mmCIF file of C-alpha atoms and ligand atoms in Angstrom:
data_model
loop_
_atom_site.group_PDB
_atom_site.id
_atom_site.type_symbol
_atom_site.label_atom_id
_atom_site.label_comp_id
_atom_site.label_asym_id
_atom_site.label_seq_id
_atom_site.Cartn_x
_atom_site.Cartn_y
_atom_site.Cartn_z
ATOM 1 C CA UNK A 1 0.000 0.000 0.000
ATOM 2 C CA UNK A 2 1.567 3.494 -0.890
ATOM 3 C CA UNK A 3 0.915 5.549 2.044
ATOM 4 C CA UNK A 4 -0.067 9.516 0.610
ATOM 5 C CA UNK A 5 1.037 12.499 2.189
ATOM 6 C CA UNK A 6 -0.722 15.835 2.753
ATOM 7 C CA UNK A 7 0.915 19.281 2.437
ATOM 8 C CA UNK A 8 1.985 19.489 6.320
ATOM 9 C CA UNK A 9 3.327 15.920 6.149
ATOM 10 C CA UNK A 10 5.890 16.905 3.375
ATOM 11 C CA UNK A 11 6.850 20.224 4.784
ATOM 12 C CA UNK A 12 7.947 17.953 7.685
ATOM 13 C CA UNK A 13 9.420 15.861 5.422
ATOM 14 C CA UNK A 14 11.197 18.838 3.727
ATOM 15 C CA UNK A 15 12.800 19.542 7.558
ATOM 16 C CA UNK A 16 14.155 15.873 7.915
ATOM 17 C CA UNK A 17 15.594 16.219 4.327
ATOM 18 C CA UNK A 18 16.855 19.570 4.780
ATOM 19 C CA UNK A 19 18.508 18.330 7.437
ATOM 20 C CA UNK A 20 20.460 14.998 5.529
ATOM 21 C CA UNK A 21 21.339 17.716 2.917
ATOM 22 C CA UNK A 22 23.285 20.181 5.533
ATOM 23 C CA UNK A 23 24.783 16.858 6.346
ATOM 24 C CA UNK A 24 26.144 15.526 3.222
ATOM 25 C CA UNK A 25 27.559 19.042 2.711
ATOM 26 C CA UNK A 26 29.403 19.185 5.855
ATOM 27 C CA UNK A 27 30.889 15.533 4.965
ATOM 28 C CA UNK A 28 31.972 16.224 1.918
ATOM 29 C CA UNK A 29 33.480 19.501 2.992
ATOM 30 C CA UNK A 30 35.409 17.010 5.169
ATOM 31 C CA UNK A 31 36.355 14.432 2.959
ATOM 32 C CA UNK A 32 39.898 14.347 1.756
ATOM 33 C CA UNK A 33 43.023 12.410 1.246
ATOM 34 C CA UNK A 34 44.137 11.222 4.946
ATOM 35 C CA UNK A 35 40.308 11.941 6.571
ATOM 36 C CA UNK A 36 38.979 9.149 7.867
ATOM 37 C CA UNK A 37 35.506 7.709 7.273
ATOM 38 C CA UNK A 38 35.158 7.233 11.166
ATOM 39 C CA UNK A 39 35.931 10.267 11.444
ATOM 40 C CA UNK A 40 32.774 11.717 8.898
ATOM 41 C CA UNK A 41 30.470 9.821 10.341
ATOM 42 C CA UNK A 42 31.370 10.794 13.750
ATOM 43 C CA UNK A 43 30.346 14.451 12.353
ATOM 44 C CA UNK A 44 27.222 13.642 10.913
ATOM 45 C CA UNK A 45 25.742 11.882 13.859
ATOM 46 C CA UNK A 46 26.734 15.539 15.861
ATOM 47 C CA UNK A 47 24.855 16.993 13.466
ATOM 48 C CA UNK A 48 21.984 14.875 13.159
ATOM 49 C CA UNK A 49 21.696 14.752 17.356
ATOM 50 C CA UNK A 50 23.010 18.114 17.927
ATOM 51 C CA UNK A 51 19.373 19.044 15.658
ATOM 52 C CA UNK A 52 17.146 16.706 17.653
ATOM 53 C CA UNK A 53 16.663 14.240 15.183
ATOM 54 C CA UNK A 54 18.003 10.419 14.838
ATOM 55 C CA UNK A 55 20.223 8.446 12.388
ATOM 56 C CA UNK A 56 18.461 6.434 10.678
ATOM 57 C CA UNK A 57 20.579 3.937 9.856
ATOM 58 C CA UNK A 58 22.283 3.269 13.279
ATOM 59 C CA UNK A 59 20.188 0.015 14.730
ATOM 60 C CA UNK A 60 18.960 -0.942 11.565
ATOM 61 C CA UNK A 61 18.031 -4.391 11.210
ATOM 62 C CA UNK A 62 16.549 -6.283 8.328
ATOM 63 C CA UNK A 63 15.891 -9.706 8.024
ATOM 64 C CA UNK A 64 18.279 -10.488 5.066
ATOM 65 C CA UNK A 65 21.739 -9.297 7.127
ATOM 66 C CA UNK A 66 23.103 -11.988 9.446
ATOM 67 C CA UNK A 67 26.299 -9.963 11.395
ATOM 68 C CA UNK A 68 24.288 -7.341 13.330
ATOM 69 C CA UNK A 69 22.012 -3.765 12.841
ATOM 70 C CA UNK A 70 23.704 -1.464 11.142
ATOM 71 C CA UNK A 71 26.202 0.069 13.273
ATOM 72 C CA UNK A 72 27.156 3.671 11.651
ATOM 73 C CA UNK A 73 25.067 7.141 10.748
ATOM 74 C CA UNK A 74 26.885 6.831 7.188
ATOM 75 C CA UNK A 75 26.893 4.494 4.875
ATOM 76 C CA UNK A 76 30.518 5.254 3.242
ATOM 77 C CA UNK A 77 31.255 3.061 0.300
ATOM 78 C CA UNK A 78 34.423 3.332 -1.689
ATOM 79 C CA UNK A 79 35.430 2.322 -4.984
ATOM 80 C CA UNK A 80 34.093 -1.163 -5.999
ATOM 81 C CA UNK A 81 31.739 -0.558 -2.845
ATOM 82 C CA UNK A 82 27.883 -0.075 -3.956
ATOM 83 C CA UNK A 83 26.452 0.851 -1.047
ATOM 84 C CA UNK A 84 26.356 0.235 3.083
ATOM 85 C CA UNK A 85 29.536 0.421 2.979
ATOM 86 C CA UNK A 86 31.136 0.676 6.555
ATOM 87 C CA UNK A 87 33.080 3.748 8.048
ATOM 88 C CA UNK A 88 36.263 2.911 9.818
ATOM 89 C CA UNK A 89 39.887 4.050 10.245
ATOM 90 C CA UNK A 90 41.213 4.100 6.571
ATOM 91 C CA UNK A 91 42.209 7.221 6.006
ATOM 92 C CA UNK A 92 40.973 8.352 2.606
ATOM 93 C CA UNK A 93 43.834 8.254 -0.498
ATOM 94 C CA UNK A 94 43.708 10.145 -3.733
ATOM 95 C CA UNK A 95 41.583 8.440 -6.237
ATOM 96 C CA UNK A 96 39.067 7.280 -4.164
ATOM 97 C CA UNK A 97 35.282 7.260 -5.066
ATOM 98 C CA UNK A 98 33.173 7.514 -2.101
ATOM 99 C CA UNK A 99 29.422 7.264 -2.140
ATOM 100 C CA UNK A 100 28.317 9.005 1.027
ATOM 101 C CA UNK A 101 24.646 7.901 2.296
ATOM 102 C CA UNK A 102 22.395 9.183 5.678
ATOM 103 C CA UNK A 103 19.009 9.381 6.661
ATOM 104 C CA UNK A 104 17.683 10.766 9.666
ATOM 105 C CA UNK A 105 14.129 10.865 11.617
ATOM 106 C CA UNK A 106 13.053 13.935 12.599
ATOM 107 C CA UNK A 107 9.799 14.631 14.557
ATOM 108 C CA UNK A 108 8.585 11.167 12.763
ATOM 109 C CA UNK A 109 9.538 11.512 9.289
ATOM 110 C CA UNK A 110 12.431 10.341 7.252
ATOM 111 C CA UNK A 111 14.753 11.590 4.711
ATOM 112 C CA UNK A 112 17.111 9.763 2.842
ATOM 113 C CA UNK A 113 19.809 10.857 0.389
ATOM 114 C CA UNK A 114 23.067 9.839 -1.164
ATOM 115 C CA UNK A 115 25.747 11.799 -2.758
ATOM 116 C CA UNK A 116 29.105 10.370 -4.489
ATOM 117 C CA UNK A 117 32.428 12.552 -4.228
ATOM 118 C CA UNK A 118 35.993 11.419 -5.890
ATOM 119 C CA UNK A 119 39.096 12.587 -3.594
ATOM 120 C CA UNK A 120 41.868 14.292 -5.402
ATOM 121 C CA UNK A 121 41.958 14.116 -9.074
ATOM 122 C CA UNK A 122 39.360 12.185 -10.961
ATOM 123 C CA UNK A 123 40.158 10.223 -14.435
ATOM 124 C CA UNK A 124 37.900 10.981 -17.771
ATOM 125 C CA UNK A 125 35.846 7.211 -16.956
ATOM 126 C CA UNK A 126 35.596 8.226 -13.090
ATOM 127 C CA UNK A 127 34.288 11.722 -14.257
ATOM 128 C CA UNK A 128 32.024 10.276 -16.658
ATOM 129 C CA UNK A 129 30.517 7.663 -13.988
ATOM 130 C CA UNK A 130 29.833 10.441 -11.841
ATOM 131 C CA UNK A 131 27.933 12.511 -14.397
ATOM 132 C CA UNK A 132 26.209 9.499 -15.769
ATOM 133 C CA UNK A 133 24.308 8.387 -12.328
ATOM 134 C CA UNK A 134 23.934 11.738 -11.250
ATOM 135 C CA UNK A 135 22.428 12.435 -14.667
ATOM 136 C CA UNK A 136 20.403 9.046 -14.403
ATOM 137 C CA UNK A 137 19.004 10.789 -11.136
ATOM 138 C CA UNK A 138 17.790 13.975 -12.495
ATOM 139 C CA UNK A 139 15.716 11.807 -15.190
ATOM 140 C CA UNK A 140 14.182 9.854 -12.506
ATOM 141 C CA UNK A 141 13.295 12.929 -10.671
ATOM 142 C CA UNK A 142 11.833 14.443 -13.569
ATOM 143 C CA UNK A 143 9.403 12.185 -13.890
ATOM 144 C CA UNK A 144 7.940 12.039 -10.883
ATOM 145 C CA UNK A 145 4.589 13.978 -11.684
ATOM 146 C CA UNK A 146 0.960 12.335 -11.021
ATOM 147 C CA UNK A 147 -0.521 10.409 -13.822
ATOM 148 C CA UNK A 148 3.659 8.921 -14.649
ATOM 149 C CA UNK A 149 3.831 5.485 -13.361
ATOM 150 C CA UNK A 150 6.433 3.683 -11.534
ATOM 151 C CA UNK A 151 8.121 2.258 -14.586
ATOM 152 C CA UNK A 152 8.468 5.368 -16.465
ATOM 153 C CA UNK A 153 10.700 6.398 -13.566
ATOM 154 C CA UNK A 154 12.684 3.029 -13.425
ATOM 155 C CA UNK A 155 13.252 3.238 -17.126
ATOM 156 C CA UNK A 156 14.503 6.812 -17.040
ATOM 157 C CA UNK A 157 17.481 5.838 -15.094
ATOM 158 C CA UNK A 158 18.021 2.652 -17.159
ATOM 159 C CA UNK A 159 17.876 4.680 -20.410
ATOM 160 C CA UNK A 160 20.022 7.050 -19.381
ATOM 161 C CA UNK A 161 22.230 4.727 -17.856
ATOM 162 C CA UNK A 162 23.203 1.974 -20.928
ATOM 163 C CA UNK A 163 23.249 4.840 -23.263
ATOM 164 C CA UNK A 164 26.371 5.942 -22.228
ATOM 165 C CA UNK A 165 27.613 2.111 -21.782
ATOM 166 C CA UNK A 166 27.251 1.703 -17.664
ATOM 167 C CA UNK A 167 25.257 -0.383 -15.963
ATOM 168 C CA UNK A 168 22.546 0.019 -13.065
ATOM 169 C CA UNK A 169 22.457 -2.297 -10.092
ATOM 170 C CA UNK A 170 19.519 -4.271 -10.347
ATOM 171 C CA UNK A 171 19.498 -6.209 -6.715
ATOM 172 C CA UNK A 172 18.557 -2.770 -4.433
ATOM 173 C CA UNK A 173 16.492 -0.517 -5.197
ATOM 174 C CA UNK A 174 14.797 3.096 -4.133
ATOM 175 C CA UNK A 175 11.594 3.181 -2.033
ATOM 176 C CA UNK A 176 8.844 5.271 -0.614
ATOM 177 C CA UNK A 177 9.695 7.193 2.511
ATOM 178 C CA UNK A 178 7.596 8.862 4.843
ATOM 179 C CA UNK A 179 7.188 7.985 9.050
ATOM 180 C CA UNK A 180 9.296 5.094 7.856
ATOM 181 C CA UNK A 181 12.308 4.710 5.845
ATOM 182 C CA UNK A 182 11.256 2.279 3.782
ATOM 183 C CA UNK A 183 7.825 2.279 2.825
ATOM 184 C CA UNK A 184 6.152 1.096 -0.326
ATOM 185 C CA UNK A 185 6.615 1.074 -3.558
ATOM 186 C CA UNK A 186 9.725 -0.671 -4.298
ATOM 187 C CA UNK A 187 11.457 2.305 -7.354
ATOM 188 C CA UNK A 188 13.664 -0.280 -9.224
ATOM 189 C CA UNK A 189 16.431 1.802 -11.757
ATOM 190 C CA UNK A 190 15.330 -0.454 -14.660
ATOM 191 C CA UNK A 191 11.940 -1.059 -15.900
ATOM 192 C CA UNK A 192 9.199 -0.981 -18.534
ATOM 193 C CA UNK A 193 7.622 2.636 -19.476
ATOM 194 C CA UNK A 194 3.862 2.507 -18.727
ATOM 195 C CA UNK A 195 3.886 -0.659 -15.768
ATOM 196 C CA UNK A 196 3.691 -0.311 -12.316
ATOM 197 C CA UNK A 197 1.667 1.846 -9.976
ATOM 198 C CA UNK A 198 0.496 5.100 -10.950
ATOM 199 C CA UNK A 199 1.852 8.275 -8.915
ATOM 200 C CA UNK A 200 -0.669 11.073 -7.334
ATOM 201 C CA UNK A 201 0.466 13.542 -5.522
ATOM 202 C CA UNK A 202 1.293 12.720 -1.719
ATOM 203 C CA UNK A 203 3.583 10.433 -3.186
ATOM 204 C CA UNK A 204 6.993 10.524 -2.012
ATOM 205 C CA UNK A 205 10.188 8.039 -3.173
ATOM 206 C CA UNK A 206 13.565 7.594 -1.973
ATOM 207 C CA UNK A 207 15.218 7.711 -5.706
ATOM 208 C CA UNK A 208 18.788 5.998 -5.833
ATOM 209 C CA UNK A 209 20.902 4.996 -8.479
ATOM 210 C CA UNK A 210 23.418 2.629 -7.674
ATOM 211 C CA UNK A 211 25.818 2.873 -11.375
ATOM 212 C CA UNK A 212 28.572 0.096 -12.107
ATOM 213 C CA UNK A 213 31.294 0.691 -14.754
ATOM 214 C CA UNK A 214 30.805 -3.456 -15.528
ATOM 215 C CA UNK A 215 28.492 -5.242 -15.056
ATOM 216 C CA UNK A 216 25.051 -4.536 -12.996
ATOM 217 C CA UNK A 217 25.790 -8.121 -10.445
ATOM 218 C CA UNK A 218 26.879 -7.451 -7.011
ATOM 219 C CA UNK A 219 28.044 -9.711 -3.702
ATOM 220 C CA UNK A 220 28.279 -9.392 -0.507
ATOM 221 C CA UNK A 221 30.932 -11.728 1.671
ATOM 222 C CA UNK A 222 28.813 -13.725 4.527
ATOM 223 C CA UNK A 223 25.531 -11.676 4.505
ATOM 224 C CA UNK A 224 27.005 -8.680 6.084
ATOM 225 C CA UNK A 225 26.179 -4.800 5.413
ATOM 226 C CA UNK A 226 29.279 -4.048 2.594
ATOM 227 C CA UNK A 227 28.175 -4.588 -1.023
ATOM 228 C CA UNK A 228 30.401 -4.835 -3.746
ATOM 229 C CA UNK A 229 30.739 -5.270 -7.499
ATOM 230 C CA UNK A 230 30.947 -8.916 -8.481
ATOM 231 C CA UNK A 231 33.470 -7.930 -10.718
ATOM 232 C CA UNK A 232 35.709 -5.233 -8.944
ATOM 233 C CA UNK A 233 34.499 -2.119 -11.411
ATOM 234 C CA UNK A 234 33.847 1.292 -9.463
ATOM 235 C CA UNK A 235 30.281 2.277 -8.501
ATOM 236 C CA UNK A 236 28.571 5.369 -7.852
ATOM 237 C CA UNK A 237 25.527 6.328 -6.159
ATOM 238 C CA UNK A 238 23.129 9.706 -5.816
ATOM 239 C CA UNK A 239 20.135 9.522 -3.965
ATOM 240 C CA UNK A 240 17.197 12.242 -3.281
ATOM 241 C CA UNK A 241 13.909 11.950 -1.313
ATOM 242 C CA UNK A 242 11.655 13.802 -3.446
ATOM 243 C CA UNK A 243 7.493 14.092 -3.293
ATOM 244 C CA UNK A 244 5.070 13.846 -6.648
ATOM 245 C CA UNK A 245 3.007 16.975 -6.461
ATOM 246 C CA UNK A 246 0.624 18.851 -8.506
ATOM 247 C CA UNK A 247 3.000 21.192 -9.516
ATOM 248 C CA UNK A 248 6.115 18.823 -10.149
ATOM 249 C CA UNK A 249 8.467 16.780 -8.688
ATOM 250 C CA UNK A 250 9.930 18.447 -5.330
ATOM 251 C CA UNK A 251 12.953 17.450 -4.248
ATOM 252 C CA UNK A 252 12.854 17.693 -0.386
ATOM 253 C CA UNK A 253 16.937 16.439 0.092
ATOM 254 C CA UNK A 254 17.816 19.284 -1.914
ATOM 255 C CA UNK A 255 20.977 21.318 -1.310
ATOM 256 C CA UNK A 256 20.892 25.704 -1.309
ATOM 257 C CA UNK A 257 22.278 26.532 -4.546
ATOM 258 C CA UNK A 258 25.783 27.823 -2.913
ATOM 259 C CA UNK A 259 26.334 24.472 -1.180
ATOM 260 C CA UNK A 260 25.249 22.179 -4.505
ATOM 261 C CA UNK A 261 28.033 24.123 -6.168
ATOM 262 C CA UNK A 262 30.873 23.350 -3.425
ATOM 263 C CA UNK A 263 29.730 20.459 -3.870
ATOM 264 C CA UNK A 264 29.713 19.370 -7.970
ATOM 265 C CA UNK A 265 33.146 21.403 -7.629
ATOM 266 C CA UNK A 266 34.197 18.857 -5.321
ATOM 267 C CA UNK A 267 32.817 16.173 -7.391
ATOM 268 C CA UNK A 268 34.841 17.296 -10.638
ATOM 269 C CA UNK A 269 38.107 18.283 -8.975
ATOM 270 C CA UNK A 270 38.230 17.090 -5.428
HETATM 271 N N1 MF3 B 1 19.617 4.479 1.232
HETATM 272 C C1 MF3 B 1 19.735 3.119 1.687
HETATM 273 C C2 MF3 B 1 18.381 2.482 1.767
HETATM 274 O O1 MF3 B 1 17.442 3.108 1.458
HETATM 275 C C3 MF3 B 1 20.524 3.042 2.903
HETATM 276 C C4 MF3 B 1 20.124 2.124 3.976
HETATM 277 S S1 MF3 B 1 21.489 1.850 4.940
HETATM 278 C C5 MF3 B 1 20.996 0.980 6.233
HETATM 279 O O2 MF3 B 1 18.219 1.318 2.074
HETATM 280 F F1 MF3 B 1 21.988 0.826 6.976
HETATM 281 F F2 MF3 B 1 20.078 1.638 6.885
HETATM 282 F F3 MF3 B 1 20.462 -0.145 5.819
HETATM 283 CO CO1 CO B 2 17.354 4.886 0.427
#
């Protein structure tokens, strides 16, 4: 069942997104060759308590994992890393791709967003990875407006996607969001234009493209948290929480314009 939202619900929504999106800036402020990812997530989860709200990831426990809940605010997944990717006391190196993911609960509602940053210099196929899934994002996004369906949204990412050659993870997938972080319906990044549940406003989705330079399998070693590529290539991974309205798609993870600058320049140049 897709649970609606009214107006109020996704201005509170737009406060627990507003919220992961002063996060992910401060992170990747911080992120840089000899920072380590212990040390990120220590400052988001300041930031997330020091505003009153909860990590949502921290205690996390679904069925499928065998070692434990989720033990970190970030997910912080590097290189061949797709996503829930573990902070600890590597400190970062040149080259790296990290893929930076939070959500936090604030006065009962979720956001959820993802954002992937390259430390140091990054390559012409690193660059182009990075523009493709944040690219493959936007076209998701784009479609969410009532009357679309769910597969018109899958497919936008997937078009995007193995046009330029790259290939979407196919084992997670987005979700909707609201006074839980994962609610109904599953928002796959491939799929068939005109299937799947149509979108009304009140609507709101967790989109997140998880991009592999190979090929779309993945692993993980003994049903733990870390996902990787089954074949070693890099992966990226952008995420937004962002609600279907009348008047367009809204993204409620979304960054002031100064800070999404900082940011992309970060993404192109470290
Ligand atoms: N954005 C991811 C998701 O929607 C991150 C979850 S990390 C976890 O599932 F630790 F909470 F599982
Ligand atoms: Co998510």
């Amino acid at each position: 069942m897709i649970i609606l939202k009214s107006a109020e619900e996704i201005e509170k929504m737009r406060k627990a997104g507003g919220l992961v999106a002063r996060v992910l800036e401060a992170v990747v402020e911080k992120a840089g060759a000899g920072v380590t990812t212990l040390e990120l997530d220590r400052l988001a989860e300041k930031i997330i308590r020091d505003a009153g709200a909860v990590p949502a990831f921290k205690g996390y426990q679904p069925d499928f994992i065998k070692c434990g809940p989720y033990p970190a605010t970030l997910c912080t997944s590097l290189n061949s890393e797709v996503v829930h990717g573990i902070p600890d006391d590597r400190p970062l190196e040149e080259g790296d791709i990290l893929s930076i993911d939070t959500g936090v609960e604030l006065d009962g509602y979720f956001g959820d967003a993802a954002v992937s940053v390259v430390i140091g210099e990054a390559g012409p196929e690193v660059r182009k990875l990075m523009e493709v899934t944040q690219h493959s994002l936007k076209a998701a996004i784009v479609m969410c407006r009532p009357g679309n369906r769910v597969g018109d949204v899958s497919h936008a990412v997937q078009a995007v996607v193995e046009a330029e050659g790259l290939n979407v993870v196919r084992r997670f997938v987005g979700h909707g969001i609201g006074t839980s972080m994962h609610e109904d319906p599953p928002v796959p990044n491939y799929g068939t234009p005109g299937t799947g549940p149509v979108l009304k406003a009140g609507m709101v989705f967790a989109l997140e493209p998880m991009v592999n330079m190979g090929t779309h399998e993945v692993e993980a070693s003994a049903d733990c948290w870390p996902v990787h590529t089954a074949d070693g290539s890099l992966s990226a991974h952008f995420e937004h929480t962002v609600a279907v309205t009348d008047d367009g798609p809204d993204v409620l993870t979304a960054n002031s314009p100064a800070a999404a600058g900082r940011m992309e320049k970060k993404r192109r140049l470290g």
